[in-house]
Amino acid sequence: AVAFAATTGDVVTILTTKGKYRLQTDNLAAARTIVQELSSRLAEKLHNTSKLTFSESLEPLLPTLYDAVDSHFQARGAVAVLDKQLTENMTQFRVVQKRLLARFKDQTPS
């Protein structure tokens, strides 16, 4: 087994058994570079890429992905609500500011 640490701190582990290579990681983005390099080196070594097959198992990662999508959707909704409130408050602030400027302008002799 060989483990690689990405710059983000994620670890990608390569396990070998009976001529098969298995990669394990918690972050697919961290495994991208390792997969590309491993596949290019294996293709170069085997010369015949018909023997080279890849498969993936994403089932363990799908709940994490769904949770991330749900939280992102909720965050976008919260941002939209806050943006609307900010727009309303800024409109009210401008009205009050305009009234105060008009009031002080009338009180100050020119």
CSV table of C-alpha atoms in Angstrom, one decimal:
chain,number,residue,atom,x,y,z
A,1,ALA,CA,0.0,0.0,0.0
A,2,VAL,CA,1.2,3.5,-0.9
A,3,ALA,CA,-0.4,6.7,0.5
A,4,PHE,CA,-0.2,10.1,-1.1
A,5,ALA,CA,-1.1,13.3,0.8
A,6,ALA,CA,-2.6,16.1,-1.4
A,7,THR,CA,-1.9,19.7,-0.7
A,8,THR,CA,-5.4,20.0,0.8
A,9,GLY,CA,-4.5,17.4,3.4
A,10,ASP,CA,-6.6,14.6,1.8
A,11,VAL,CA,-5.0,11.2,1.6
A,12,VAL,CA,-5.1,8.9,-1.5
A,13,THR,CA,-4.1,5.3,-0.9
A,14,ILE,CA,-3.2,2.8,-3.6
A,15,LEU,CA,-3.7,-0.8,-2.7
A,16,THR,CA,-2.5,-3.7,-4.9
A,17,THR,CA,-3.7,-7.3,-4.9
A,18,LYS,CA,-3.2,-9.9,-7.7
A,19,GLY,CA,-2.4,-7.3,-10.3
A,20,LYS,CA,-5.3,-5.1,-9.4
A,21,TYR,CA,-5.0,-1.6,-8.1
A,22,ARG,CA,-7.5,0.0,-5.8
A,23,LEU,CA,-7.6,3.6,-4.8
A,24,GLN,CA,-9.2,4.8,-1.6
A,25,THR,CA,-9.9,8.4,-0.7
A,26,ASP,CA,-12.6,10.6,0.9
A,27,ASN,CA,-12.2,13.3,-1.7
A,28,LEU,CA,-12.5,12.6,-5.4
A,29,ALA,CA,-10.8,15.8,-6.4
A,30,ALA,CA,-7.7,14.7,-4.5
A,31,ALA,CA,-7.7,11.4,-6.4
A,32,ARG,CA,-7.9,13.0,-9.8
A,33,THR,CA,-4.1,13.6,-10.3
A,34,ILE,CA,-3.2,10.2,-8.9
A,35,VAL,CA,-5.7,8.4,-11.2
A,36,GLN,CA,-4.4,10.2,-14.2
A,37,GLU,CA,-0.8,9.4,-13.4
A,38,LEU,CA,-1.5,5.8,-12.5
A,39,SER,CA,-3.5,5.2,-15.7
A,40,SER,CA,-0.9,6.8,-17.9
A,41,ARG,CA,1.9,4.8,-16.3
A,42,LEU,CA,0.0,1.5,-16.5
A,43,ALA,CA,-0.9,2.2,-20.2
A,44,GLU,CA,2.7,2.9,-20.9
A,45,LYS,CA,3.8,-0.3,-19.1
A,46,LEU,CA,1.2,-2.6,-20.6
A,47,HIS,CA,1.5,-1.3,-24.2
A,48,ASN,CA,-1.8,-3.0,-24.9
A,49,THR,CA,-4.5,-0.8,-23.3
A,50,SER,CA,-7.2,-3.4,-24.0
A,51,LYS,CA,-6.1,-5.2,-20.8
A,52,LEU,CA,-6.5,-1.9,-18.9
A,53,THR,CA,-10.0,-1.5,-17.4
A,54,PHE,CA,-11.3,0.9,-14.8
A,55,SER,CA,-14.3,0.7,-12.5
A,56,GLU,CA,-15.5,2.9,-9.7
A,57,SER,CA,-17.8,2.6,-6.7
A,58,LEU,CA,-19.4,5.8,-5.8
A,59,GLU,CA,-22.2,4.5,-3.6
A,60,PRO,CA,-20.4,5.3,-0.3
A,61,LEU,CA,-19.9,8.9,-1.5
A,62,LEU,CA,-23.4,9.6,-2.7
A,63,PRO,CA,-25.0,10.4,0.7
A,64,THR,CA,-22.2,12.9,1.3
A,65,LEU,CA,-22.8,14.4,-2.2
A,66,TYR,CA,-26.5,14.7,-1.6
A,67,ASP,CA,-25.9,16.4,1.8
A,68,ALA,CA,-23.5,18.9,0.2
A,69,VAL,CA,-26.1,19.7,-2.6
A,70,ASP,CA,-28.9,20.1,0.0
A,71,SER,CA,-26.8,22.4,2.2
A,72,HIS,CA,-25.7,24.4,-0.8
A,73,PHE,CA,-29.3,24.8,-1.9
A,74,GLN,CA,-30.3,25.9,1.6
A,75,ALA,CA,-27.4,28.4,1.7
A,76,ARG,CA,-28.4,29.9,-1.7
A,77,GLY,CA,-32.0,30.3,-0.4
A,78,ALA,CA,-30.7,32.0,2.7
A,79,VAL,CA,-28.5,34.3,0.7
A,80,ALA,CA,-31.5,35.3,-1.5
A,81,VAL,CA,-33.6,36.1,1.6
A,82,LEU,CA,-30.8,38.2,3.1
A,83,ASP,CA,-30.3,40.0,-0.2
A,84,LYS,CA,-34.0,40.9,-0.3
A,85,GLN,CA,-33.9,42.1,3.3
A,86,LEU,CA,-30.7,44.2,2.5
A,87,THR,CA,-32.4,45.7,-0.5
A,88,GLU,CA,-35.5,46.7,1.5
A,89,ASN,CA,-33.4,48.1,4.4
A,90,MET,CA,-31.2,50.1,2.0
A,91,THR,CA,-34.3,51.6,0.4
A,92,GLN,CA,-35.6,52.7,3.8
A,93,PHE,CA,-32.2,54.1,4.7
A,94,ARG,CA,-32.1,56.2,1.5
A,95,VAL,CA,-35.5,57.6,2.3
A,96,VAL,CA,-34.5,58.5,5.8
A,97,GLN,CA,-31.2,60.0,4.6
A,98,LYS,CA,-33.0,62.1,2.0
A,99,ARG,CA,-35.5,63.4,4.6
A,100,LEU,CA,-32.7,64.3,7.1
A,101,LEU,CA,-30.7,66.1,4.4
A,102,ALA,CA,-33.8,68.1,3.4
A,103,ARG,CA,-34.5,68.9,7.0
A,104,PHE,CA,-31.0,70.1,7.8
A,105,LYS,CA,-30.7,71.9,4.5
A,106,ASP,CA,-33.8,74.0,5.4
A,107,GLN,CA,-32.5,74.8,9.0
A,108,THR,CA,-29.0,76.0,7.8
A,109,PRO,CA,-29.0,79.5,6.4
A,110,SER,CA,-27.2,80.0,3.2
